[in-house]
Amino acid sequence: MEKTEAVPEKKRKIEADNDHGDGSPPILKSFEGFDIEKVIAENTRSKTTTLHAKLDGENAVVLLEKTPFDLTHVKNYLTGDTTLKNTLKNDIYGTYEAYLPPTENAVKAVVIHPATEKHIQKYSDQEMYIVRETPELYSKVTLPLLQSRQFSMQWVYNILEKKQEADRIVFEDADPETGFILLPDMKWDRKDKNALYLVGIVHKHGIKSLRDLNKTYLPLLKNVLAKGREAIQEKYDIPASRLHVYIHYQPSYYHFHVHFTHIKLEAPGFGADRAHFLTDVIDNIELMNDYYEKRTLTFIVREQEDLYIKYKEHGYFDNE
Ligand code: M7G
């Protein structure tokens, strides 16, 4: 795509109190200065599109998602401010394109900037393959790769150290061994309770994933489950019976965290190829201390991921 000249920083509409003092980019007021490179993913069912763009010569990933109707605003829909373009008329039946007032047309946008190649790859549509990871495959291929290369976890440390998102914290237990911070996931706009998505990030460092869990961590896991549920009941009036509480394997970020989502939400990553209920994880460890060290675990890898490339080099897909 043709490039336009980058807009100088000061010309862009940026909030004045916008310097976080940590070198992170300022909060944007518009998409001025963005050049689209490519549409890297789209999904008509979830009404999302993901763009690879450039801003100031650096990569950006922009996720756009049409939001559900906000029924608290329903009175604004059927008014003279909504213009209609007729597309069909037959007897009593009419269809239209309706143009709601701009305030009712917000599209959710997630911006990652500057984005790494790994971010562009993570958000790109690509072929997927099932892997059955034996303990041997984990120790020979997965673990060395995780230790050498993964996404930066700066955002996680910013949350744990209260440098970012502190005003969004829903609950904290500050115990260094069993404590955690519960806050809205980046994916949730905090409007629709039926789409609730919170993430519980543990204070303890060094637990990479499900594979590391054993009886030592039962107090931590039980604490996150109980207090996370309690805090959600208190703040959002959603009982445990209407929550999915689970762990991703593989996760994207190898600092242990737990996903809390409303059962009505079709959350990405909730499939049987990635999600493990925290209740089941606790039960399995109680039955067998080294369950997750010994088990073969099934998950999906995507063809541009380092993991897929490494498994392929290892010969994992040779007999397909
Ligand atoms: P994951 O299982 O490691 O990977 O979950 P996934 O992103 O592939 O699902 C990490 C979770 O943290 C995801 O649900 C992300 O949406 C969420 N998340 C990621 N980032 C960078 C942020 C952030 O900066 N703030 C918040 N609140 N959530 C984030």
mmCIF file with all atom_site columns, C-alpha atoms in Angstrom, residues 22-129:
data_model
loop_
_atom_site.group_PDB
_atom_site.id
_atom_site.type_symbol
_atom_site.label_atom_id
_atom_site.label_alt_id
_atom_site.label_comp_id
_atom_site.label_asym_id
_atom_site.label_entity_id
_atom_site.label_seq_id
_atom_site.pdbx_PDB_ins_code
_atom_site.Cartn_x
_atom_site.Cartn_y
_atom_site.Cartn_z
_atom_site.occupancy
_atom_site.B_iso_or_equiv
_atom_site.pdbx_formal_charge
_atom_site.auth_seq_id
_atom_site.auth_comp_id
_atom_site.auth_asym_id
_atom_site.auth_atom_id
_atom_site.pdbx_PDB_model_num
ATOM 1   C CA . ASP A 1 22  ? 7.883   5.139   31.168 1.00 0.00 ? 22  ASP A CA 1
ATOM 2   C CA . GLY A 1 23  ? 8.734   5.592   27.502 1.00 0.00 ? 23  GLY A CA 1
ATOM 3   C CA . SER A 1 24  ? 5.449   3.998   26.416 1.00 0.00 ? 24  SER A CA 1
ATOM 4   C CA . PRO A 1 25  ? 3.622   5.664   23.503 1.00 0.00 ? 25  PRO A CA 1
ATOM 5   C CA . PRO A 1 26  ? 0.992   8.319   24.306 1.00 0.00 ? 26  PRO A CA 1
ATOM 6   C CA . ILE A 1 27  ? -2.745  7.723   24.288 1.00 0.00 ? 27  ILE A CA 1
ATOM 7   C CA . LEU A 1 28  ? -4.115  8.357   20.793 1.00 0.00 ? 28  LEU A CA 1
ATOM 8   C CA . LYS A 1 29  ? -6.931  10.748  19.998 1.00 0.00 ? 29  LYS A CA 1
ATOM 9   C CA . SER A 1 30  ? -7.380  9.623   16.399 1.00 0.00 ? 30  SER A CA 1
ATOM 10  C CA . PHE A 1 31  ? -5.862  7.351   13.753 1.00 0.00 ? 31  PHE A CA 1
ATOM 11  C CA . GLU A 1 32  ? -4.215  10.285  12.011 1.00 0.00 ? 32  GLU A CA 1
ATOM 12  C CA . GLY A 1 33  ? -0.777  9.260   10.740 1.00 0.00 ? 33  GLY A CA 1
ATOM 13  C CA . PHE A 1 34  ? -1.607  5.544   10.455 1.00 0.00 ? 34  PHE A CA 1
ATOM 14  C CA . ASP A 1 35  ? -0.929  3.857   7.104  1.00 0.00 ? 35  ASP A CA 1
ATOM 15  C CA . ILE A 1 36  ? -2.613  0.514   6.511  1.00 0.00 ? 36  ILE A CA 1
ATOM 16  C CA . GLU A 1 37  ? -0.171  -2.121  5.252  1.00 0.00 ? 37  GLU A CA 1
ATOM 17  C CA . LYS A 1 38  ? -2.487  -5.104  5.172  1.00 0.00 ? 38  LYS A CA 1
ATOM 18  C CA . VAL A 1 39  ? -5.699  -6.652  6.496  1.00 0.00 ? 39  VAL A CA 1
ATOM 19  C CA . ILE A 1 40  ? -4.227  -9.556  8.431  1.00 0.00 ? 40  ILE A CA 1
ATOM 20  C CA . ALA A 1 41  ? -7.422  -11.124 9.749  1.00 0.00 ? 41  ALA A CA 1
ATOM 21  C CA . GLU A 1 42  ? -11.168 -10.832 9.510  1.00 0.00 ? 42  GLU A CA 1
ATOM 22  C CA . ASN A 1 43  ? -14.148 -12.609 10.893 1.00 0.00 ? 43  ASN A CA 1
ATOM 23  C CA . THR A 1 44  ? -17.637 -11.783 9.710  1.00 0.00 ? 44  THR A CA 1
ATOM 24  C CA . ARG A 1 45  ? -19.293 -13.729 12.530 1.00 0.00 ? 45  ARG A CA 1
ATOM 25  C CA . SER A 1 46  ? -17.495 -11.904 15.338 1.00 0.00 ? 46  SER A CA 1
ATOM 26  C CA . LYS A 1 47  ? -17.530 -8.733  13.214 1.00 0.00 ? 47  LYS A CA 1
ATOM 27  C CA . THR A 1 48  ? -13.846 -8.106  13.699 1.00 0.00 ? 48  THR A CA 1
ATOM 28  C CA . THR A 1 49  ? -11.064 -7.055  11.417 1.00 0.00 ? 49  THR A CA 1
ATOM 29  C CA . THR A 1 50  ? -7.363  -6.811  12.214 1.00 0.00 ? 50  THR A CA 1
ATOM 30  C CA . LEU A 1 51  ? -5.025  -4.455  10.420 1.00 0.00 ? 51  LEU A CA 1
ATOM 31  C CA . HIS A 1 52  ? -1.270  -4.294  10.170 1.00 0.00 ? 52  HIS A CA 1
ATOM 32  C CA . ALA A 1 53  ? -0.429  -0.585  9.958  1.00 0.00 ? 53  ALA A CA 1
ATOM 33  C CA . LYS A 1 54  ? 2.564   1.711   10.236 1.00 0.00 ? 54  LYS A CA 1
ATOM 34  C CA . LEU A 1 55  ? 2.803   4.735   12.501 1.00 0.00 ? 55  LEU A CA 1
ATOM 35  C CA . ASP A 1 56  ? 5.930   6.876   12.599 1.00 0.00 ? 56  ASP A CA 1
ATOM 36  C CA . GLY A 1 57  ? 7.757   4.128   10.661 1.00 0.00 ? 57  GLY A CA 1
ATOM 37  C CA . GLU A 1 58  ? 6.944   1.491   13.268 1.00 0.00 ? 58  GLU A CA 1
ATOM 38  C CA . ASN A 1 59  ? 4.584   -1.458  13.062 1.00 0.00 ? 59  ASN A CA 1
ATOM 39  C CA . ALA A 1 60  ? 1.176   -1.305  14.647 1.00 0.00 ? 60  ALA A CA 1
ATOM 40  C CA . VAL A 1 61  ? -1.574  -3.904  14.986 1.00 0.00 ? 61  VAL A CA 1
ATOM 41  C CA . VAL A 1 62  ? -5.105  -2.522  15.156 1.00 0.00 ? 62  VAL A CA 1
ATOM 42  C CA . LEU A 1 63  ? -8.029  -4.780  16.082 1.00 0.00 ? 63  LEU A CA 1
ATOM 43  C CA . LEU A 1 64  ? -11.460 -3.370  15.271 1.00 0.00 ? 64  LEU A CA 1
ATOM 44  C CA . GLU A 1 65  ? -14.624 -4.949  16.605 1.00 0.00 ? 65  GLU A CA 1
ATOM 45  C CA . LYS A 1 66  ? -18.235 -3.905  16.105 1.00 0.00 ? 66  LYS A CA 1
ATOM 46  C CA . THR A 1 67  ? -19.842 -3.687  19.521 1.00 0.00 ? 67  THR A CA 1
ATOM 47  C CA . PRO A 1 68  ? -23.241 -5.085  20.543 1.00 0.00 ? 68  PRO A CA 1
ATOM 48  C CA . PHE A 1 69  ? -26.209 -2.769  20.963 1.00 0.00 ? 69  PHE A CA 1
ATOM 49  C CA . ASP A 1 70  ? -26.158 -0.911  24.251 1.00 0.00 ? 70  ASP A CA 1
ATOM 50  C CA . LEU A 1 71  ? -29.755 -1.275  25.388 1.00 0.00 ? 71  LEU A CA 1
ATOM 51  C CA . THR A 1 72  ? -29.426 1.531   27.917 1.00 0.00 ? 72  THR A CA 1
ATOM 52  C CA . HIS A 1 73  ? -29.265 3.809   24.838 1.00 0.00 ? 73  HIS A CA 1
ATOM 53  C CA . VAL A 1 74  ? -32.141 2.193   22.963 1.00 0.00 ? 74  VAL A CA 1
ATOM 54  C CA . LYS A 1 75  ? -34.178 5.398   23.108 1.00 0.00 ? 75  LYS A CA 1
ATOM 55  C CA . ASN A 1 76  ? -31.634 7.018   20.765 1.00 0.00 ? 76  ASN A CA 1
ATOM 56  C CA . TYR A 1 77  ? -32.150 4.450   18.012 1.00 0.00 ? 77  TYR A CA 1
ATOM 57  C CA . LEU A 1 78  ? -35.596 5.132   16.591 1.00 0.00 ? 78  LEU A CA 1
ATOM 58  C CA . THR A 1 79  ? -35.430 8.879   16.224 1.00 0.00 ? 79  THR A CA 1
ATOM 59  C CA . GLY A 1 80  ? -35.121 11.386  13.410 1.00 0.00 ? 80  GLY A CA 1
ATOM 60  C CA . ASP A 1 81  ? -31.351 11.346  13.943 1.00 0.00 ? 81  ASP A CA 1
ATOM 61  C CA . THR A 1 82  ? -31.225 7.842   12.499 1.00 0.00 ? 82  THR A CA 1
ATOM 62  C CA . THR A 1 83  ? -31.429 8.149   8.714  1.00 0.00 ? 83  THR A CA 1
ATOM 63  C CA . LEU A 1 84  ? -32.707 5.306   6.584  1.00 0.00 ? 84  LEU A CA 1
ATOM 64  C CA . LYS A 1 85  ? -31.864 4.096   3.109  1.00 0.00 ? 85  LYS A CA 1
ATOM 65  C CA . ASN A 1 86  ? -34.470 1.792   1.663  1.00 0.00 ? 86  ASN A CA 1
ATOM 66  C CA . THR A 1 87  ? -33.222 -1.519  0.210  1.00 0.00 ? 87  THR A CA 1
ATOM 67  C CA . LEU A 1 88  ? -36.497 -3.423  -0.265 1.00 0.00 ? 88  LEU A CA 1
ATOM 68  C CA . LYS A 1 89  ? -40.213 -2.697  -0.178 1.00 0.00 ? 89  LYS A CA 1
ATOM 69  C CA . ASN A 1 90  ? -42.955 -5.273  -0.637 1.00 0.00 ? 90  ASN A CA 1
ATOM 70  C CA . ASP A 1 91  ? -46.425 -4.766  0.788  1.00 0.00 ? 91  ASP A CA 1
ATOM 71  C CA . ILE A 1 92  ? -45.965 -4.288  4.549  1.00 0.00 ? 92  ILE A CA 1
ATOM 72  C CA . TYR A 1 93  ? -42.317 -5.403  4.453  1.00 0.00 ? 93  TYR A CA 1
ATOM 73  C CA . GLY A 1 94  ? -39.444 -2.939  4.200  1.00 0.00 ? 94  GLY A CA 1
ATOM 74  C CA . THR A 1 95  ? -35.698 -3.333  4.694  1.00 0.00 ? 95  THR A CA 1
ATOM 75  C CA . TYR A 1 96  ? -33.294 -0.439  5.212  1.00 0.00 ? 96  TYR A CA 1
ATOM 76  C CA . GLU A 1 97  ? -29.733 0.480   5.922  1.00 0.00 ? 97  GLU A CA 1
ATOM 77  C CA . ALA A 1 98  ? -30.005 2.478   9.154  1.00 0.00 ? 98  ALA A CA 1
ATOM 78  C CA . TYR A 1 99  ? -27.410 5.092   10.018 1.00 0.00 ? 99  TYR A CA 1
ATOM 79  C CA . LEU A 1 100 ? -27.529 5.575   13.781 1.00 0.00 ? 100 LEU A CA 1
ATOM 80  C CA . PRO A 1 101 ? -26.139 8.766   15.309 1.00 0.00 ? 101 PRO A CA 1
ATOM 81  C CA . PRO A 1 102 ? -22.302 8.598   15.550 1.00 0.00 ? 102 PRO A CA 1
ATOM 82  C CA . THR A 1 103 ? -22.374 8.343   19.364 1.00 0.00 ? 103 THR A CA 1
ATOM 83  C CA . GLU A 1 104 ? -24.198 5.010   19.022 1.00 0.00 ? 104 GLU A CA 1
ATOM 84  C CA . ASN A 1 105 ? -21.744 3.642   16.500 1.00 0.00 ? 105 ASN A CA 1
ATOM 85  C CA . ALA A 1 106 ? -18.578 3.133   18.552 1.00 0.00 ? 106 ALA A CA 1
ATOM 86  C CA . VAL A 1 107 ? -16.321 0.369   17.291 1.00 0.00 ? 107 VAL A CA 1
ATOM 87  C CA . LYS A 1 108 ? -13.959 -1.173  19.820 1.00 0.00 ? 108 LYS A CA 1
ATOM 88  C CA . ALA A 1 109 ? -10.316 -0.692  18.877 1.00 0.00 ? 109 ALA A CA 1
ATOM 89  C CA . VAL A 1 110 ? -7.250  -2.333  20.393 1.00 0.00 ? 110 VAL A CA 1
ATOM 90  C CA . VAL A 1 111 ? -3.970  -0.766  19.281 1.00 0.00 ? 111 VAL A CA 1
ATOM 91  C CA . ILE A 1 112 ? -0.602  -2.433  19.772 1.00 0.00 ? 112 ILE A CA 1
ATOM 92  C CA . HIS A 1 113 ? 2.168   0.008   18.936 1.00 0.00 ? 113 HIS A CA 1
ATOM 93  C CA . PRO A 1 114 ? 5.028   -0.419  18.446 1.00 0.00 ? 114 PRO A CA 1
ATOM 94  C CA . ALA A 1 115 ? 4.170   -4.024  17.548 1.00 0.00 ? 115 ALA A CA 1
ATOM 95  C CA . THR A 1 116 ? 6.790   -6.723  17.029 1.00 0.00 ? 116 THR A CA 1
ATOM 96  C CA . GLU A 1 117 ? 6.772   -9.264  14.174 1.00 0.00 ? 117 GLU A CA 1
ATOM 97  C CA . LYS A 1 118 ? 5.488   -11.743 16.773 1.00 0.00 ? 118 LYS A CA 1
ATOM 98  C CA . HIS A 1 119 ? 2.426   -9.558  17.433 1.00 0.00 ? 119 HIS A CA 1
ATOM 99  C CA . ILE A 1 120 ? 1.674   -9.308  13.704 1.00 0.00 ? 120 ILE A CA 1
ATOM 100 C CA . GLN A 1 121 ? 1.974   -13.055 13.424 1.00 0.00 ? 121 GLN A CA 1
ATOM 101 C CA . LYS A 1 122 ? -0.167  -13.687 16.563 1.00 0.00 ? 122 LYS A CA 1
ATOM 102 C CA . TYR A 1 123 ? -3.054  -11.638 15.164 1.00 0.00 ? 123 TYR A CA 1
ATOM 103 C CA . SER A 1 124 ? -2.812  -12.893 11.532 1.00 0.00 ? 124 SER A CA 1
ATOM 104 C CA . ASP A 1 125 ? -5.179  -15.481 10.083 1.00 0.00 ? 125 ASP A CA 1
ATOM 105 C CA . GLN A 1 126 ? -3.207  -18.635 9.420  1.00 0.00 ? 126 GLN A CA 1
ATOM 106 C CA . GLU A 1 127 ? -3.411  -22.436 9.151  1.00 0.00 ? 127 GLU A CA 1
ATOM 107 C CA . MET A 1 128 ? -3.694  -24.316 12.429 1.00 0.00 ? 128 MET A CA 1
ATOM 108 C CA . TYR A 1 129 ? -2.476  -27.746 13.485 1.00 0.00 ? 129 TYR A CA 1
#
